[in-house]
Amino acid sequence: MKKFICGILAGILICGILVGCAGTTPPADKKICFIDNPNLPLYSTKDEIIREQGLELYEEDSEMYVPKDGNFSKFLDLDWSASYFFNEDNFLRDVSYSLISGDANTDYFKDVRSHLESLYGPGEEYEEPIMGYPGFSWNISDDKGHSYQIRAYYKDIAEHQYTTIEIVATEADNSDSEKEPDSYSSSAENTWEKVGEAANEFQQGIKDSSGVTFHSIKPRNGIISQEQFDLLQKGMSYSEVMDILDSPEDADIPSDDEYFSCLWETDTSFVMLSFDKEGLLTYNSYGLE
């Protein structure tokens, strides 16, 4: 009887060990995980990412997913807007994190770069292809064939900092893309060209920030073209810029104002300008034809 009981206990112990081993998943390499969720691998399925990150479709006919209920992604003690795209095989194609800061006295990008270098090592210099924003990139992979490129870039505009981090599945993981890893990312392509979410978010973030007043740009034919915008140059006077944009000058701008900003916008495009005492300081646009 004693031998029988010992045999049962031994069997239970062995089964428990086997079940325990079978139910233990080796932890994922942290560098192949989401920045805001170091326990969620980038190569997780679409359903897993949507569930773990709490995502929903941005719009019913959109391909972009965002955090539910206007929530933010949090890391580095900052709130980041995030957008996710998936490929036809239901794996991550790219994710983009955007931060707009109204604190001109804090170098957020320095902290971002340090954080990314702590994860991925030294980065290579990178220039965002549409606006020419400076930044850094990292190529990462694991022994399972998963590979990604991380791109971080920034721009100081109108005393605000605009910072973006993109994580893009490279060809080994991205069946939708035929682009080289260092080409223009599908995240930026969808965000700026197709959806325009980051551009509009950036615009709205600056508009909503305290201390920034926008004066109107009112082109006489109602439209500003890309051709007109391309004629603008840093240092141009306000009058010269309004002549190029075929817009009357805003009489509400004080003649002794050393710094002011101007905005023209439609549902699908905008032009944002800032001037100082030397003339045109910054000029940005989205969606012009």
One Martini backbone bead per residue (centre of mass of N, CA, C, O) as a GRO file, in nm:
protein
  289
    1MET     BB    1   0.059   0.063  -0.021
    2LYS     BB    2   0.298   0.252   0.006
    3LYS     BB    3   0.399   0.212  -0.285
    4PHE     BB    4   0.142   0.316  -0.422
    5ILE     BB    5   0.145   0.603  -0.307
    6CYS     BB    6   0.427   0.677  -0.407
    7GLY     BB    7   0.360   0.641  -0.705
    8ILE     BB    8   0.146   0.861  -0.722
    9LEU     BB    9   0.321   1.098  -0.622
   10ALA     BB   10   0.532   1.074  -0.844
   11GLY     BB   11   0.338   1.119  -1.078
   12ILE     BB   12   0.243   1.399  -0.992
   13LEU     BB   13   0.521   1.533  -0.992
   14ILE     BB   14   0.591   1.483  -1.289
   15CYS     BB   15   0.343   1.623  -1.411
   16GLY     BB   16   0.398   1.896  -1.282
   17ILE     BB   17   0.666   1.945  -1.423
   18LEU     BB   18   0.566   1.919  -1.715
   19VAL     BB   19   0.349   2.139  -1.702
   20GLY     BB   20   0.534   2.366  -1.609
   21CYS     BB   21   0.719   2.359  -1.860
   22ALA     BB   22   0.496   2.392  -2.078
   23GLY     BB   23   0.389   2.678  -1.936
   24THR     BB   24   0.676   2.800  -2.004
   25THR     BB   25   0.779   3.108  -2.132
   26PRO     BB   26   1.016   3.255  -2.269
   27PRO     BB   27   1.145   3.543  -2.254
   28ALA     BB   28   1.158   3.818  -2.422
   29ASP     BB   29   1.333   4.028  -2.591
   30LYS     BB   30   1.326   4.354  -2.500
   31LYS     BB   31   1.412   4.479  -2.785
   32ILE     BB   32   1.140   4.312  -2.912
   33CYS     BB   33   0.964   4.526  -2.772
   34PHE     BB   34   0.765   4.742  -2.651
   35ILE     BB   35   0.827   5.041  -2.510
   36ASP     BB   36   0.540   5.043  -2.333
   37ASN     BB   37   0.578   4.699  -2.340
   38PRO     BB   38   0.821   4.474  -2.231
   39ASN     BB   39   0.609   4.204  -2.252
   40LEU     BB   40   0.557   4.275  -2.568
   41PRO     BB   41   0.598   4.152  -2.858
   42LEU     BB   42   0.620   4.258  -3.186
   43TYR     BB   43   0.536   3.951  -3.297
   44SER     BB   44   0.266   3.965  -3.229
   45THR     BB   45  -0.046   3.950  -3.274
   46LYS     BB   46  -0.300   4.147  -3.343
   47ASP     BB   47  -0.488   4.055  -3.111
   48GLU     BB   48  -0.277   4.085  -2.886
   49ILE     BB   49  -0.219   4.386  -2.923
   50ILE     BB   50  -0.504   4.497  -2.892
   51ARG     BB   51  -0.545   4.384  -2.607
   52GLU     BB   52  -0.282   4.485  -2.452
   53GLN     BB   53  -0.312   4.800  -2.571
   54GLY     BB   54  -0.603   4.902  -2.613
   55LEU     BB   55  -0.749   4.897  -2.905
   56GLU     BB   56  -0.873   5.091  -3.192
   57LEU     BB   57  -1.028   5.215  -3.441
   58TYR     BB   58  -1.018   5.522  -3.567
   59GLU     BB   59  -1.189   5.421  -3.814
   60GLU     BB   60  -1.392   5.220  -3.986
   61ASP     BB   61  -1.208   5.270  -4.274
   62SER     BB   62  -0.950   5.212  -4.122
   63GLU     BB   63  -0.603   5.093  -4.050
   64MET     BB   64  -0.594   5.243  -3.784
   65TYR     BB   65  -0.466   5.217  -3.454
   66VAL     BB   66  -0.576   5.312  -3.122
   67PRO     BB   67  -0.622   5.413  -2.828
   68LYS     BB   68  -0.864   5.411  -2.621
   69ASP     BB   69  -1.036   5.693  -2.529
   70GLY     BB   70  -0.775   5.881  -2.575
   71ASN     BB   71  -0.534   5.743  -2.498
   72PHE     BB   72  -0.207   5.682  -2.379
   73SER     BB   73   0.126   5.636  -2.401
   74LYS     BB   74   0.366   5.522  -2.149
   75PHE     BB   75   0.689   5.685  -2.126
   76LEU     BB   76   0.913   5.866  -1.955
   77ASP     BB   77   0.672   6.020  -1.814
   78LEU     BB   78   0.495   6.023  -2.087
   79ASP     BB   79   0.261   6.130  -2.332
   80TRP     BB   80   0.166   5.925  -2.611
   81SER     BB   81   0.092   5.907  -2.928
   82ALA     BB   82  -0.066   5.629  -3.109
   83SER     BB   83   0.006   5.416  -3.404
   84TYR     BB   84  -0.131   5.132  -3.586
   85PHE     BB   85  -0.009   4.872  -3.814
   86PHE     BB   86  -0.112   4.604  -4.033
   87ASN     BB   87  -0.085   4.324  -4.200
   88GLU     BB   88  -0.223   4.062  -4.388
   89ASP     BB   89  -0.106   3.858  -4.145
   90ASN     BB   90  -0.149   3.996  -3.859
   91PHE     BB   91   0.099   4.193  -3.826
   92LEU     BB   92   0.324   4.412  -3.758
   93ARG     BB   93   0.428   4.700  -3.936
   94ASP     BB   94   0.362   4.965  -3.747
   95VAL     BB   95   0.475   5.216  -3.503
   96SER     BB   96   0.370   5.539  -3.361
   97TYR     BB   97   0.523   5.796  -3.163
   98SER     BB   98   0.390   6.105  -3.020
   99LEU     BB   99   0.532   6.433  -2.923
  100ILE     BB  100   0.405   6.732  -2.761
  101SER     BB  101   0.580   7.021  -2.648
  102GLY     BB  102   0.566   7.330  -2.441
  103ASP     BB  103   0.869   7.283  -2.336
  104ALA     BB  104   1.153   7.462  -2.429
  105ASN     BB  105   1.355   7.382  -2.169
  106THR     BB  106   1.328   7.076  -2.263
  107ASP     BB  107   1.520   6.789  -2.365
  108TYR     BB  108   1.357   6.520  -2.473
  109PHE     BB  109   1.539   6.384  -2.689
  110LYS     BB  110   1.770   6.313  -2.505
  111ASP     BB  111   1.605   6.105  -2.341
  112VAL     BB  112   1.518   5.930  -2.576
  113ARG     BB  113   1.797   5.851  -2.677
  114SER     BB  114   1.901   5.725  -2.414
  115HIS     BB  115   1.684   5.508  -2.397
  116LEU     BB  116   1.741   5.369  -2.671
  117GLU     BB  117   2.044   5.310  -2.613
  118SER     BB  118   1.983   5.121  -2.368
  119LEU     BB  119   1.844   4.909  -2.568
  120TYR     BB  120   2.028   4.934  -2.871
  121GLY     BB  121   2.236   5.138  -2.870
  122PRO     BB  122   2.392   5.295  -3.096
  123GLY     BB  123   2.306   5.529  -3.331
  124GLU     BB  124   2.208   5.645  -3.641
  125GLU     BB  125   2.189   5.879  -3.848
  126TYR     BB  126   1.876   6.061  -3.918
  127GLU     BB  127   1.631   6.158  -4.182
  128GLU     BB  128   1.344   6.283  -4.230
  129PRO     BB  129   1.206   6.294  -4.557
  130ILE     BB  130   1.002   6.537  -4.559
  131MET     BB  131   1.122   6.762  -4.329
  132GLY     BB  132   1.423   6.694  -4.216
  133TYR     BB  133   1.443   6.558  -3.955
  134PRO     BB  134   1.636   6.485  -3.699
  135GLY     BB  135   1.820   6.171  -3.605
  136PHE     BB  136   1.772   5.816  -3.524
  137SER     BB  137   1.884   5.471  -3.581
  138TRP     BB  138   1.773   5.116  -3.554
  139ASN     BB  139   1.877   4.775  -3.583
  140ILE     BB  140   1.679   4.482  -3.518
  141SER     BB  141   1.716   4.140  -3.383
  142ASP     BB  142   1.668   3.787  -3.388
  143ASP     BB  143   1.689   3.425  -3.387
  144LYS     BB  144   1.381   3.419  -3.541
  145GLY     BB  145   1.369   3.661  -3.776
  146HIS     BB  146   1.325   3.926  -3.636
  147SER     BB  147   1.281   4.264  -3.779
  148TYR     BB  148   1.382   4.612  -3.705
  149GLN     BB  149   1.312   4.965  -3.717
  150ILE     BB  150   1.431   5.249  -3.543
  151ARG     BB  151   1.288   5.587  -3.524
  152ALA     BB  152   1.421   5.910  -3.427
  153TYR     BB  153   1.265   6.239  -3.417
  154TYR     BB  154   1.291   6.609  -3.450
  155LYS     BB  155   1.129   6.939  -3.370
  156ASP     BB  156   1.150   7.290  -3.355
  157ILE     BB  157   0.833   7.465  -3.304
  158ALA     BB  158   0.715   7.730  -3.174
  159GLU     BB  159   0.837   7.643  -2.889
  160HIS     BB  160   0.827   7.339  -2.977
  161GLN     BB  161   0.819   6.983  -2.944
  162TYR     BB  162   0.871   6.728  -3.196
  163THR     BB  163   0.824   6.374  -3.140
  164THR     BB  164   0.939   6.062  -3.298
  165ILE     BB  165   0.857   5.707  -3.291
  166GLU     BB  166   0.959   5.430  -3.492
  167ILE     BB  167   0.831   5.096  -3.572
  168VAL     BB  168   0.964   4.876  -3.827
  169ALA     BB  169   0.907   4.627  -4.030
  170THR     BB  170   1.099   4.440  -4.201
  171GLU     BB  171   1.108   4.220  -4.460
  172ALA     BB  172   1.100   3.964  -4.280
  173ASP     BB  173   0.803   4.076  -4.148
  174ASN     BB  174   0.699   4.243  -4.419
  175SER     BB  175   0.474   4.153  -4.664
  176ASP     BB  176   0.379   4.447  -4.772
  177SER     BB  177   0.684   4.524  -4.807
  178GLU     BB  178   0.949   4.658  -5.047
  179LYS     BB  179   1.121   4.804  -4.857
  180GLU     BB  180   1.377   4.933  -4.724
  181PRO     BB  181   1.475   4.991  -4.406
  182ASP     BB  182   1.580   5.305  -4.491
  183SER     BB  183   1.320   5.387  -4.576
  184TYR     BB  184   1.021   5.506  -4.595
  185SER     BB  185   0.787   5.463  -4.378
  186SER     BB  186   0.470   5.339  -4.336
  187SER     BB  187   0.397   5.518  -4.106
  188ALA     BB  188   0.450   5.792  -4.237
  189GLU     BB  189   0.288   5.747  -4.491
  190ASN     BB  190   0.013   5.713  -4.343
  191THR     BB  191   0.022   5.955  -4.146
  192TRP     BB  192   0.085   6.187  -4.363
  193GLU     BB  193  -0.051   6.097  -4.645
  194LYS     BB  194  -0.320   5.939  -4.573
  195VAL     BB  195  -0.418   6.039  -4.278
  196GLY     BB  196  -0.267   6.279  -4.103
  197GLU     BB  197  -0.247   6.251  -3.791
  198ALA     BB  198   0.023   6.376  -3.697
  199ALA     BB  199  -0.014   6.651  -3.827
  200ASN     BB  200  -0.282   6.725  -3.688
  201GLU     BB  201  -0.181   6.682  -3.402
  202PHE     BB  202   0.040   6.891  -3.409
  203GLN     BB  203  -0.138   7.129  -3.479
  204GLN     BB  204  -0.337   7.102  -3.237
  205GLY     BB  205  -0.128   7.115  -3.011
  206ILE     BB  206  -0.038   7.405  -3.069
  207LYS     BB  207  -0.316   7.545  -3.061
  208ASP     BB  208  -0.375   7.442  -2.752
  209SER     BB  209  -0.147   7.592  -2.654
  210SER     BB  210  -0.015   7.800  -2.453
  211GLY     BB  211   0.094   8.115  -2.598
  212VAL     BB  212  -0.052   8.058  -2.886
  213THR     BB  213  -0.116   8.273  -3.163
  214PHE     BB  214  -0.321   8.274  -3.453
  215HIS     BB  215  -0.301   8.402  -3.762
  216SER     BB  216  -0.448   8.464  -4.054
  217ILE     BB  217  -0.479   8.292  -4.365
  218LYS     BB  218  -0.628   8.445  -4.681
  219PRO     BB  219  -0.670   8.328  -4.961
  220ARG     BB  220  -0.839   8.445  -5.234
  221ASN     BB  221  -0.892   8.135  -5.356
  222GLY     BB  222  -0.864   7.929  -5.087
  223ILE     BB  223  -0.562   7.844  -5.182
  224ILE     BB  224  -0.264   7.647  -5.121
  225SER     BB  225   0.016   7.564  -5.283
  226GLN     BB  226   0.305   7.393  -5.326
  227GLU     BB  227   0.436   7.603  -5.508
  228GLN     BB  228   0.414   7.836  -5.312
  229PHE     BB  229   0.555   7.708  -5.066
  230ASP     BB  230   0.837   7.662  -5.218
  231LEU     BB  231   0.904   7.987  -5.212
  232LEU     BB  232   0.978   7.979  -4.934
  233GLN     BB  233   1.191   8.167  -4.699
  234LYS     BB  234   1.405   8.230  -4.480
  235GLY     BB  235   1.354   8.582  -4.384
  236MET     BB  236   1.104   8.664  -4.481
  237SER     BB  237   0.866   8.871  -4.499
  238TYR     BB  238   0.541   8.903  -4.437
  239SER     BB  239   0.470   9.040  -4.706
  240GLU     BB  240   0.608   8.837  -4.896
  241VAL     BB  241   0.446   8.590  -4.808
  242MET     BB  242   0.161   8.700  -4.875
  243ASP     BB  243   0.215   8.736  -5.174
  244ILE     BB  244   0.268   8.437  -5.240
  245LEU     BB  245  -0.021   8.348  -5.098
  246ASP     BB  246  -0.243   8.551  -5.168
  247SER     BB  247  -0.265   8.744  -4.898
  248PRO     BB  248  -0.379   8.930  -4.674
  249GLU     BB  249  -0.308   9.120  -4.422
  250ASP     BB  250  -0.306   9.118  -4.075
  251ALA     BB  251  -0.421   9.381  -3.875
  252ASP     BB  252  -0.377   9.235  -3.580
  253ILE     BB  253  -0.078   9.276  -3.614
  254PRO     BB  254   0.161   9.405  -3.452
  255SER     BB  255   0.423   9.606  -3.551
  256ASP     BB  256   0.600   9.522  -3.269
  257ASP     BB  257   0.601   9.221  -3.319
  258GLU     BB  258   0.855   8.972  -3.267
  259TYR     BB  259   0.628   8.735  -3.238
  260PHE     BB  260   0.454   8.514  -3.474
  261SER     BB  261   0.162   8.336  -3.595
  262CYS     BB  262   0.038   8.132  -3.874
  263LEU     BB  263  -0.285   8.014  -4.028
  264TRP     BB  264  -0.385   7.750  -4.255
  265GLU     BB  265  -0.704   7.564  -4.307
  266THR     BB  266  -0.837   7.243  -4.357
  267ASP     BB  267  -0.948   6.920  -4.356
  268THR     BB  268  -0.653   6.833  -4.532
  269SER     BB  269  -0.492   7.108  -4.460
  270PHE     BB  270  -0.180   7.305  -4.397
  271VAL     BB  271  -0.038   7.624  -4.277
  272MET     BB  272   0.264   7.700  -4.083
  273LEU     BB  273   0.378   8.003  -3.927
  274SER     BB  274   0.682   8.184  -3.829
  275PHE     BB  275   0.786   8.492  -3.667
  276ASP     BB  276   1.039   8.733  -3.648
  277LYS     BB  277   1.247   9.006  -3.666
  278GLU     BB  278   1.387   8.850  -3.930
  279GLY     BB  279   1.132   8.676  -4.004
  280LEU     BB  280   1.106   8.387  -4.133
  281LEU     BB  281   1.137   8.089  -3.939
  282THR     BB  282   0.885   7.893  -3.991
  283TYR     BB  283   0.766   7.618  -4.222
  284ASN     BB  284   0.454   7.436  -4.254
  285SER     BB  285   0.299   7.138  -4.404
  286TYR     BB  286  -0.015   6.983  -4.533
  287GLY     BB  287  -0.178   6.860  -4.823
  288LEU     BB  288  -0.063   6.976  -5.069
  289GLU     BB  289  -0.096   7.051  -5.448
   0.00000   0.00000   0.00000
